[in-house]
Coordinates of C-alpha atoms in Angstrom, one line a residue:
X131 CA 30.4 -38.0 48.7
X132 CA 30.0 -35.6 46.0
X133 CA 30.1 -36.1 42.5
X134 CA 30.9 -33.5 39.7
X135 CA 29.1 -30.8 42.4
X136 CA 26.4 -32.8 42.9
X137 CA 25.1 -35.2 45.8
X138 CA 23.0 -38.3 45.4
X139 CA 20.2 -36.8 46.6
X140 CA 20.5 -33.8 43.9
X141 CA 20.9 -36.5 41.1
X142 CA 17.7 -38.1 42.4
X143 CA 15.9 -34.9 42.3
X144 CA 17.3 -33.8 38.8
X145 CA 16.6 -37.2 37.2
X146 CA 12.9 -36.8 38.0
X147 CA 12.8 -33.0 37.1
X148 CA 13.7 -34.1 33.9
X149 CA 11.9 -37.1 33.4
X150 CA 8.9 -34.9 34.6
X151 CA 10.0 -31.9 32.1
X152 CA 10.2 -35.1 29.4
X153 CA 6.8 -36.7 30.2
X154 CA 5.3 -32.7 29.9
X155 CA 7.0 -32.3 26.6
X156 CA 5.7 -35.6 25.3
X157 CA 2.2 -34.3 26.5
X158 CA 2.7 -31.0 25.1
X159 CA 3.5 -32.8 21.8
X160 CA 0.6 -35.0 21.7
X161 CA -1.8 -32.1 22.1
X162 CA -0.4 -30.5 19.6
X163 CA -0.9 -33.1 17.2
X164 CA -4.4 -34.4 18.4
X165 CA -7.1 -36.0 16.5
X166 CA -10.3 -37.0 16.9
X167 CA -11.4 -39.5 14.8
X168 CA -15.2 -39.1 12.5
X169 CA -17.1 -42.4 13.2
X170 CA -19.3 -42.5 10.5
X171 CA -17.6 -46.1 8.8
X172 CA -15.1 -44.1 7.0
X173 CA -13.1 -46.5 5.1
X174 CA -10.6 -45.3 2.2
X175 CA -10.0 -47.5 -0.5
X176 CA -8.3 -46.9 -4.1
X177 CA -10.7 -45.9 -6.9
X178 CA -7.6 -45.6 -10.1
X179 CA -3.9 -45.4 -10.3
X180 CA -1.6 -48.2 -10.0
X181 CA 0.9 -46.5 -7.3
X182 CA 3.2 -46.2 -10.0
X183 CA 4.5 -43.1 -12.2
X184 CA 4.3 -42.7 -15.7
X185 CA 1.2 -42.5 -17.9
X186 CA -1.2 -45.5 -19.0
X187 CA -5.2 -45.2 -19.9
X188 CA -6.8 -48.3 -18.8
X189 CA -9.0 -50.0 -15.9
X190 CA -9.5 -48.2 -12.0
X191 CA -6.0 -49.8 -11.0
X192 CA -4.3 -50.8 -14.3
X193 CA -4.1 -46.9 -14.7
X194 CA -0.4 -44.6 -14.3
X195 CA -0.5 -41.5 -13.6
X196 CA 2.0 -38.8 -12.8
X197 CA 1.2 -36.3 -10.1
X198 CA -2.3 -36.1 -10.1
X199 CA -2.8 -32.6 -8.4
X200 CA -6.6 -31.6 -8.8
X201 CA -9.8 -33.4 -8.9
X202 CA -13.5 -32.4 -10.3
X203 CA -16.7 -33.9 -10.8
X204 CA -19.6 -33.5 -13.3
X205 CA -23.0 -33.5 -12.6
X206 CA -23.0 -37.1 -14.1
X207 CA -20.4 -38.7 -11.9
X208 CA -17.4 -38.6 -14.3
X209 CA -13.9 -37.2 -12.6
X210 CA -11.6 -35.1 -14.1
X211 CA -8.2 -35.2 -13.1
X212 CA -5.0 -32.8 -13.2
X213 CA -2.7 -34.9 -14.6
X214 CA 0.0 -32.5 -13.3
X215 CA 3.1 -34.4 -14.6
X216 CA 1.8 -35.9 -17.5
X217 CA 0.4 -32.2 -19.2
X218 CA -3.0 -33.8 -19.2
X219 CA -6.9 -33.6 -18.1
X220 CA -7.6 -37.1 -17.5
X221 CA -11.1 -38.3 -17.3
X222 CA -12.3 -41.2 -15.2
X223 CA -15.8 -42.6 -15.8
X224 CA -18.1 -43.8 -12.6
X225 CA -16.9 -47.7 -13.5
X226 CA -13.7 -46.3 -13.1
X227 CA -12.8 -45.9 -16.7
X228 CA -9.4 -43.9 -17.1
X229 CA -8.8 -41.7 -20.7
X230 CA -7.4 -38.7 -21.8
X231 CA -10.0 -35.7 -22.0
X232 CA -7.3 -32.8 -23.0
X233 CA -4.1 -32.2 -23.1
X234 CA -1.2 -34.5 -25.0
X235 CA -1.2 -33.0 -28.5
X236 CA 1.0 -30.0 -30.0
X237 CA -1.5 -27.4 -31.1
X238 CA -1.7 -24.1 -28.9
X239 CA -4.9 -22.9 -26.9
X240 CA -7.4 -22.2 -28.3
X241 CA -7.9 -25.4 -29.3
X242 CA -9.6 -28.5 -28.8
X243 CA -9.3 -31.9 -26.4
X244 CA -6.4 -34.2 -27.3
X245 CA -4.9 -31.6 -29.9
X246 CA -3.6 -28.8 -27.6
X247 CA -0.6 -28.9 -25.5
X248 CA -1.3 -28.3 -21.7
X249 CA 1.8 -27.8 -19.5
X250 CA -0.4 -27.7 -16.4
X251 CA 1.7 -26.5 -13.2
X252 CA -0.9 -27.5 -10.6
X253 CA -3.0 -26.2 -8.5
X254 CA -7.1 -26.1 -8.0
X255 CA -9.8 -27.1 -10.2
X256 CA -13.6 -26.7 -10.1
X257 CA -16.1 -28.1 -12.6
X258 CA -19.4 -25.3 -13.0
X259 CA -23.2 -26.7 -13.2
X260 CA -22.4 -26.3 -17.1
X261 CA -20.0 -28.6 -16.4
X262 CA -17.1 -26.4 -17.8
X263 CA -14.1 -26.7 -16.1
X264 CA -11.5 -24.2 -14.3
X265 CA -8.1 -24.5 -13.9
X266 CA -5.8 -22.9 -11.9
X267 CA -2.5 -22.3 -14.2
X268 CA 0.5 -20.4 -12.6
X269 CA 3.0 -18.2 -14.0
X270 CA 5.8 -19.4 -17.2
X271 CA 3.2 -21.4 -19.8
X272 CA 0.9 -18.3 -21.1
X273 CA 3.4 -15.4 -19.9
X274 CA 1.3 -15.1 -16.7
X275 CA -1.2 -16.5 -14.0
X276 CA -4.6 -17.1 -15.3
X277 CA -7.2 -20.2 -15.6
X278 CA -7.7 -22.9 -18.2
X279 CA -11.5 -23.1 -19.3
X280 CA -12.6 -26.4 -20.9
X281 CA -15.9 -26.7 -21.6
X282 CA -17.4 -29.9 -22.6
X283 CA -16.9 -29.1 -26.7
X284 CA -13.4 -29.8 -25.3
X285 CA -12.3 -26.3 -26.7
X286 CA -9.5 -25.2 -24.2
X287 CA -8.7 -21.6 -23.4
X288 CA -6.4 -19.8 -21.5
X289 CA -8.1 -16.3 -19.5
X290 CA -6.2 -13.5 -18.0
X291 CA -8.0 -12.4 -14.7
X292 CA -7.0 -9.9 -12.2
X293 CA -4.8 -11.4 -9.3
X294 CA -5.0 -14.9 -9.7
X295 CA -2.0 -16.4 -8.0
X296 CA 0.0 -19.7 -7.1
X297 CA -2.5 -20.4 -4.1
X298 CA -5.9 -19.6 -5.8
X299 CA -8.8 -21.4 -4.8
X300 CA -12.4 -21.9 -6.8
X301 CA -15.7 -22.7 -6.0
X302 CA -18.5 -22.3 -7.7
X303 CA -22.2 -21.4 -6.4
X304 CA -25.7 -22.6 -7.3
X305 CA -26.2 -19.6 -9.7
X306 CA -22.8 -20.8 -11.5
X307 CA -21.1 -17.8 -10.4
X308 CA -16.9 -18.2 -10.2
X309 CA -15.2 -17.3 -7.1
X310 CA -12.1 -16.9 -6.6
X311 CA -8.9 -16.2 -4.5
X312 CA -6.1 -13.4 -4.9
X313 CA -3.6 -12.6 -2.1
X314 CA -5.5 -10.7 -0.1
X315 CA -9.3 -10.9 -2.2
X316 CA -12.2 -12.9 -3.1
X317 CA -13.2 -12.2 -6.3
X318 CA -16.9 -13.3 -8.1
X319 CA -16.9 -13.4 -11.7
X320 CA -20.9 -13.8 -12.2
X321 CA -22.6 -16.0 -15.0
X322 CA -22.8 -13.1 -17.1
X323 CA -19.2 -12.3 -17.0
X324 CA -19.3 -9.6 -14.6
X325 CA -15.9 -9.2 -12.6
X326 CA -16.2 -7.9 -9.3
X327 CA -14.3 -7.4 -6.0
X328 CA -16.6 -9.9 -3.6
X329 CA -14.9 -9.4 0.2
X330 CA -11.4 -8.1 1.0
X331 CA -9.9 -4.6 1.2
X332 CA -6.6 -5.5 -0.7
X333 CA -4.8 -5.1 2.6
X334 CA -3.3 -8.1 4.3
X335 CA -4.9 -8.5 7.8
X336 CA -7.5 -10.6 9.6
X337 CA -10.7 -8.2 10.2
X338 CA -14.0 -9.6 10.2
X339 CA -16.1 -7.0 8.3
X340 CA -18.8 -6.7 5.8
X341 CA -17.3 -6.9 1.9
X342 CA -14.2 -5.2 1.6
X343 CA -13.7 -3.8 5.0
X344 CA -12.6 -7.3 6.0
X345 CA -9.1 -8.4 5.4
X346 CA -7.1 -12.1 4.4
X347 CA -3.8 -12.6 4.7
X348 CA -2.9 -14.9 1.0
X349 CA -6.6 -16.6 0.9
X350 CA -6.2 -19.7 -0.6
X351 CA -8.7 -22.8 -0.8
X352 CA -12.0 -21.9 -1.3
X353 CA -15.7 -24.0 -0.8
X354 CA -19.7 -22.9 -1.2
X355 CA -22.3 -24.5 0.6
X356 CA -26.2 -24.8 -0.4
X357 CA -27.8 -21.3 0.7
X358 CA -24.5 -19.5 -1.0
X359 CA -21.7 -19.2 2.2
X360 CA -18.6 -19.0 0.7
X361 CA -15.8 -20.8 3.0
X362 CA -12.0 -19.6 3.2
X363 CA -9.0 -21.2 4.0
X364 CA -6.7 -17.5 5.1
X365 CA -3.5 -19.6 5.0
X366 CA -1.3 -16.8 6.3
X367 CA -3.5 -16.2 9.2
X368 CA -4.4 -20.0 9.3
X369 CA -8.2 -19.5 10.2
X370 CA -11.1 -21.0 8.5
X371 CA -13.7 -17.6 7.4
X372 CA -17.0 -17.6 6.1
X373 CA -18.5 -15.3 3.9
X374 CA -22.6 -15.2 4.3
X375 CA -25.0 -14.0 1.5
X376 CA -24.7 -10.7 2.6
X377 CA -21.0 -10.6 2.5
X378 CA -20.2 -10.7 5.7
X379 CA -17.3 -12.0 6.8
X380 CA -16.6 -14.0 10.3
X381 CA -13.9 -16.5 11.7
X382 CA -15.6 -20.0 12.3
X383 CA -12.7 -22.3 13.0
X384 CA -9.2 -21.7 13.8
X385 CA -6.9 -20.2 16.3
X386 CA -3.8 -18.7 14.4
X387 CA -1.6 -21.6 15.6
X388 CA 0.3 -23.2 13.0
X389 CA -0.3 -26.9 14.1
X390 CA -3.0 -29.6 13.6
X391 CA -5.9 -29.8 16.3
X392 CA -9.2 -31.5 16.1
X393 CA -11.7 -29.8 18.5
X394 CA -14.6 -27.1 18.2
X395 CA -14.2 -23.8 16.4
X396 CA -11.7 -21.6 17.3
X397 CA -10.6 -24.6 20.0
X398 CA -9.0 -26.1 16.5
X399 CA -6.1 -25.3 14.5
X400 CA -4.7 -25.9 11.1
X401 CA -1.6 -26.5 9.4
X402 CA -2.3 -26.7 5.7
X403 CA -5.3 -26.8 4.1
X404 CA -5.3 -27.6 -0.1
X405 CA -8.7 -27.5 -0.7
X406 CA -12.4 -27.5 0.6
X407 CA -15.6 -28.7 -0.6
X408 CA -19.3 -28.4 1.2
X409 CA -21.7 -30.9 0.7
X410 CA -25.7 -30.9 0.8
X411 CA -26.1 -30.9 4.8
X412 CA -23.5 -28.1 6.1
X413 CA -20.3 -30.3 6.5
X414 CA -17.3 -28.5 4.6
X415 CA -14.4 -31.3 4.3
X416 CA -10.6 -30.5 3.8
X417 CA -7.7 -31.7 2.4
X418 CA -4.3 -31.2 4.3
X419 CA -1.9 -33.4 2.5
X420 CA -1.5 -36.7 5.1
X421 CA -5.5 -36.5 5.7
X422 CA -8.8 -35.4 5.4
X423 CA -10.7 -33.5 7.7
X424 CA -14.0 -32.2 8.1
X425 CA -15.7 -29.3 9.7
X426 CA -19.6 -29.9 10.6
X427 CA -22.3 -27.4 10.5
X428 CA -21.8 -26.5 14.3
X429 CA -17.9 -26.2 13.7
X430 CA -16.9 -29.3 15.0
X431 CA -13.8 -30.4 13.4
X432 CA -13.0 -34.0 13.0
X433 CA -10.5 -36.3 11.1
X434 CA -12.2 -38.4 8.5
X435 CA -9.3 -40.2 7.8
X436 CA -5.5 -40.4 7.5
X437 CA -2.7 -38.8 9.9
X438 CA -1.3 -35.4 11.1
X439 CA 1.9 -37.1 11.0
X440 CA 2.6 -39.7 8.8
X441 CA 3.1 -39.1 4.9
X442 CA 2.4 -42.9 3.6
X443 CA -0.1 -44.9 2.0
X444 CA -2.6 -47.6 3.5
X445 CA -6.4 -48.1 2.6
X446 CA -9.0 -48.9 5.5
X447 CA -10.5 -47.5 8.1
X448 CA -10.4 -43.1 9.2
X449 CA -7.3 -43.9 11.6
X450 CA -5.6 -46.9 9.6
X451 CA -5.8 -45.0 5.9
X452 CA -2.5 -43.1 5.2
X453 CA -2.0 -40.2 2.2
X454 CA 1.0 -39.0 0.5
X455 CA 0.2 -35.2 -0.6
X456 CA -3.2 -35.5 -0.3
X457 CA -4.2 -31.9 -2.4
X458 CA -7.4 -31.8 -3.9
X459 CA -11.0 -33.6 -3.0
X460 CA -14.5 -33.2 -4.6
X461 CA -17.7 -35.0 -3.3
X462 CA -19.7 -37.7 -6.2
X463 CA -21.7 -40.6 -6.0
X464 CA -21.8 -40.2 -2.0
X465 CA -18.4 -40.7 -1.8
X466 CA -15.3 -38.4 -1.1
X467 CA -12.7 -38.4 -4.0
X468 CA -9.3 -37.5 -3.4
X469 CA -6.0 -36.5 -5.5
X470 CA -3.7 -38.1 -3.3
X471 CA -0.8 -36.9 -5.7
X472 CA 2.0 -38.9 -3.9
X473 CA 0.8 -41.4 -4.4
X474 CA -0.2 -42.2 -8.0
X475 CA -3.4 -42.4 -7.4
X476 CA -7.0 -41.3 -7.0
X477 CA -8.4 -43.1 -3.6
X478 CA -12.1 -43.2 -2.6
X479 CA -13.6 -42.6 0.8
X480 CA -16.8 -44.2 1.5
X481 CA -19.0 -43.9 5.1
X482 CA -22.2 -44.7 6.7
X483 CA -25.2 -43.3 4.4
X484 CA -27.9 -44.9 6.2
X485 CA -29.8 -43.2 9.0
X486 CA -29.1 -44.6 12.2
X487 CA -32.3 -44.6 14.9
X488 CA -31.6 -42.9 18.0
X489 CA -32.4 -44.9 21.3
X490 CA -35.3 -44.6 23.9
X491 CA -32.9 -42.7 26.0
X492 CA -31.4 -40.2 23.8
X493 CA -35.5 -39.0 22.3
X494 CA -38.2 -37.1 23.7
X495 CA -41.3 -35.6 22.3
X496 CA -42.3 -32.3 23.0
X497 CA -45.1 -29.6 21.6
X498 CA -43.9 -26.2 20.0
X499 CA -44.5 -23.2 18.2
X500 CA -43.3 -23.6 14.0
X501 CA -43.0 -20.4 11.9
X502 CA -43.0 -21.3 8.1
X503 CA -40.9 -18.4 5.9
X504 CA -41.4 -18.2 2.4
X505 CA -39.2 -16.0 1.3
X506 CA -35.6 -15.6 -0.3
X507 CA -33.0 -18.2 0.0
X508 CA -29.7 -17.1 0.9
X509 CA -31.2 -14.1 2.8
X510 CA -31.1 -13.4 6.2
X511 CA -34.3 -13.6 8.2
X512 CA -35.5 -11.9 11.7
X513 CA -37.8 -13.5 14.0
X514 CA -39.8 -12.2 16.5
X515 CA -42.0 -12.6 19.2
X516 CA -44.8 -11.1 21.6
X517 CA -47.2 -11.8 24.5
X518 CA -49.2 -9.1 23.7
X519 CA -48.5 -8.0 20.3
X520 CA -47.0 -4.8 21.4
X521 CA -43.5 -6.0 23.4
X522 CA -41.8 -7.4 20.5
X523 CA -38.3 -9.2 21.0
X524 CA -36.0 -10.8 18.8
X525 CA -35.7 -14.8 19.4
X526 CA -34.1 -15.7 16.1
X527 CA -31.8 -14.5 13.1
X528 CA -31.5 -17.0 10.8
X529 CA -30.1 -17.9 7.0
X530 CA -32.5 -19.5 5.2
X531 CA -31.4 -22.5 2.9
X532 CA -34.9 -23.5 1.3
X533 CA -38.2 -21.7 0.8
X534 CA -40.9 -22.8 2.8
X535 CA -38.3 -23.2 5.8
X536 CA -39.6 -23.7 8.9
X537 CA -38.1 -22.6 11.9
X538 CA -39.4 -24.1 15.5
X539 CA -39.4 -22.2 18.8
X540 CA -38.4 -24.4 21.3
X541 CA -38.3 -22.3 24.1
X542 CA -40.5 -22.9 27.0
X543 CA -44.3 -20.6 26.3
X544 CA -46.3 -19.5 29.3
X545 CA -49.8 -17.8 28.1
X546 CA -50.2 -16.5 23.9
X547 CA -47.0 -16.1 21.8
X548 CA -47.5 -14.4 18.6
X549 CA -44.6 -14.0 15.7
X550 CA -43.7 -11.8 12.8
X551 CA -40.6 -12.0 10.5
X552 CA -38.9 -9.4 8.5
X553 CA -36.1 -9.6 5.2
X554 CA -33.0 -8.3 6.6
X555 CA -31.3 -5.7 4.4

């Protein structure tokens, strides 16, 4: 018996062609979504903002606020927040304390604190080691893009600069230089108010290259670790690049794909990325709206907490905590703080600070050759060694971070080694 064209035997087979096809798709699926989760104690908790929306200074939880887009820190602990809805700067002291720093009054910019009016339209802010802070401000409020500058007078300005743009990122190095994003640049505005072109031909692309032979494709999010890498989220080419100290420019995480993968390098992907910050031992952590991530100094990327999938809210633990909109982090106090905008509120995300001791097992002791460098930091350094002080070869390049650094061969020496090191151009 046949039925519609088909026998029993072709319905058996096509039910488990498709159920085969379905159980591919759902693997398909899950790989494109996959985490893996940091395990460092990661536990997210709220810090201020009652979940509801309007506008209140009071108490950590008491507060309201309404869209708070950006985050910043001082070197003293206090946050400032981008009280996007509310046309305000709000500052939150490290008990937790929420006021108004700027923003609220009537008077135009210049001006000072409370006076001014401050139709913030989002976007990323940055607080310098003079603990000034930068806005991002689009387009419609001062007739064009630009940034806010509030120094710690409170006297607010509005500054014109060349290409700033909806997705801007900041970051700000140990010299107090400004970076920032354009469309297709990375511009450094130097401590002494020097404008300059930093990477980027003005060409959208995604060439690695030294300065402005390398291309982006609408830079966006931008981060600076301690010996003076700048880090790049290229959003329309969805990689992660790194510019060194001598401008070079090379892809360090990210495939192209336009999807959320955990994994090593280039082995993970990205969807969204909001904004970055680096902290003190080569881990540069993201924020990507549901969670944030993290990417270690050997470009291992992890999920510190929250979901690729799920917009919601929840405190606990890395794979229990849930963000609405999470867009903008900074690092204080040895916690991570993040704008999670969705939800009303400024949460907190603590982890493990204490050194753990590595077992028996996992530690072995061994005898090898140290080179001390005093030199610059944030130059690049070449190695070398000999058995005879006549066959040179090159067994290391490195960046140095500190001055003394000391850099340990740990290859296996048969006979005399002998070193030299020279300042690469």
């Amino acid at each position: 018996m046949r039925l519609c064209g088909l026998t029993p035997y072709d319905l058996f087979m096509n039910a488990r062609t498709i159920i085969s096809l379905l159980t591919t798709t759902m693997a398909i699926t899950w790989r494109a979504e996959a985490q893996i989760y940091d395990t460092n104690d990661d536990v997210a908790q709220v810090f201020a903002g009652s979940g509801t929306t309007g506008f209140l200074n009071a108490q950590g939880t008491l507060a309201i606020f309404n869209n708070p887009d950006g985050i910043a820190a001082d070197s003293l602990g206090n946050l400032y927040v981008a009280d996007v809805g509310n046309a305000r700067i709000r500052l939150i002291t490290t008990n937790g304390m929420v006021s108004t720093f700027a923003g609220g009054g009537g008077g135009s910019l210049p001006g000072y604190g409370t006076a001014v009016s401050l139709p913030l339209t989002g976007g990323m802010m940055v607080a310098d080691h003079s603990n000034t802070l930068w806005i991002v401000q689009g387009a419609g409020a001062y007739g064009g893009f630009g940034l806010v500058r509030i120094g710690t007078d409170t006297l607010v300005e509005f500054l014109s600069f060349t290409g700033v743009y909806a997705g801007t990122g900041l970051c700000v190095d140990s010299s107090n230089n400004l970076y920032y994003s354009t469309p297709t640049q990375i511009y450094r505005l130097a401590a002494n108010g020097t404008l300059d072109v930093y990477a980027g031909s003005g060409n959208s692309g995604s060439q690695n290259g030294s300065g402005i032979y390398a291309s982006f494709s609408g830079p966006g999010a931008l981060a600076v670790d301690e010996a003076g890498n700048i880090y790049v989220w290229d959003s329309g080419n969805y990689l992660i690049r790194r510019i060194d100290q001598n401008q070079n420019v090379t892809t360090i995480a990210g495939n192209g794909n336009n999807v959320n993968v955990d994994g090593v390098g280039t082995a993970a992907s990205f969807r969204s990325i909001f904004s970055m910050q680096a902290d003190d031992f080569g881990n540069l952590f993201l924020t990507c709206g549901s969670c944030i991530r993290k990417i270690d100094a050997a470009t291992n990327v992890w999920t510190v907490a929250g979901s690729f999938t799920q917009n919601s809210y929840a405190n606990g633990a890395g794979a229990i905590a849930r963000f609405n909109g999470a867009s903008d982090l900074c690092l204080s106090q040895g916690m991570i703080f993040v704008a999670d905008s969705g939800n009303e509120m400024i949460r907190n995300i603590s982890f493990n600070t204490a050194p753990v001791e590595i077992n028996g097992p996992n530690i072995g002791i061994g005898t090898y050759a140290g080179v001390t460098i005093t030199g610059f930091v944030g130059r690049t350094y070449q190695i070398q060694a000999s058995p005879d002080m006549t066959n040179w070869n090159t067994v290391a390049t490195l960046l140095l971070n500190s001055s003394p650094y000391l850099w340990i061969d740990t290859s296996s020496v048969a006979g005399n080694r002998f070193y030299r090191a020279f300042l690469m151009p």
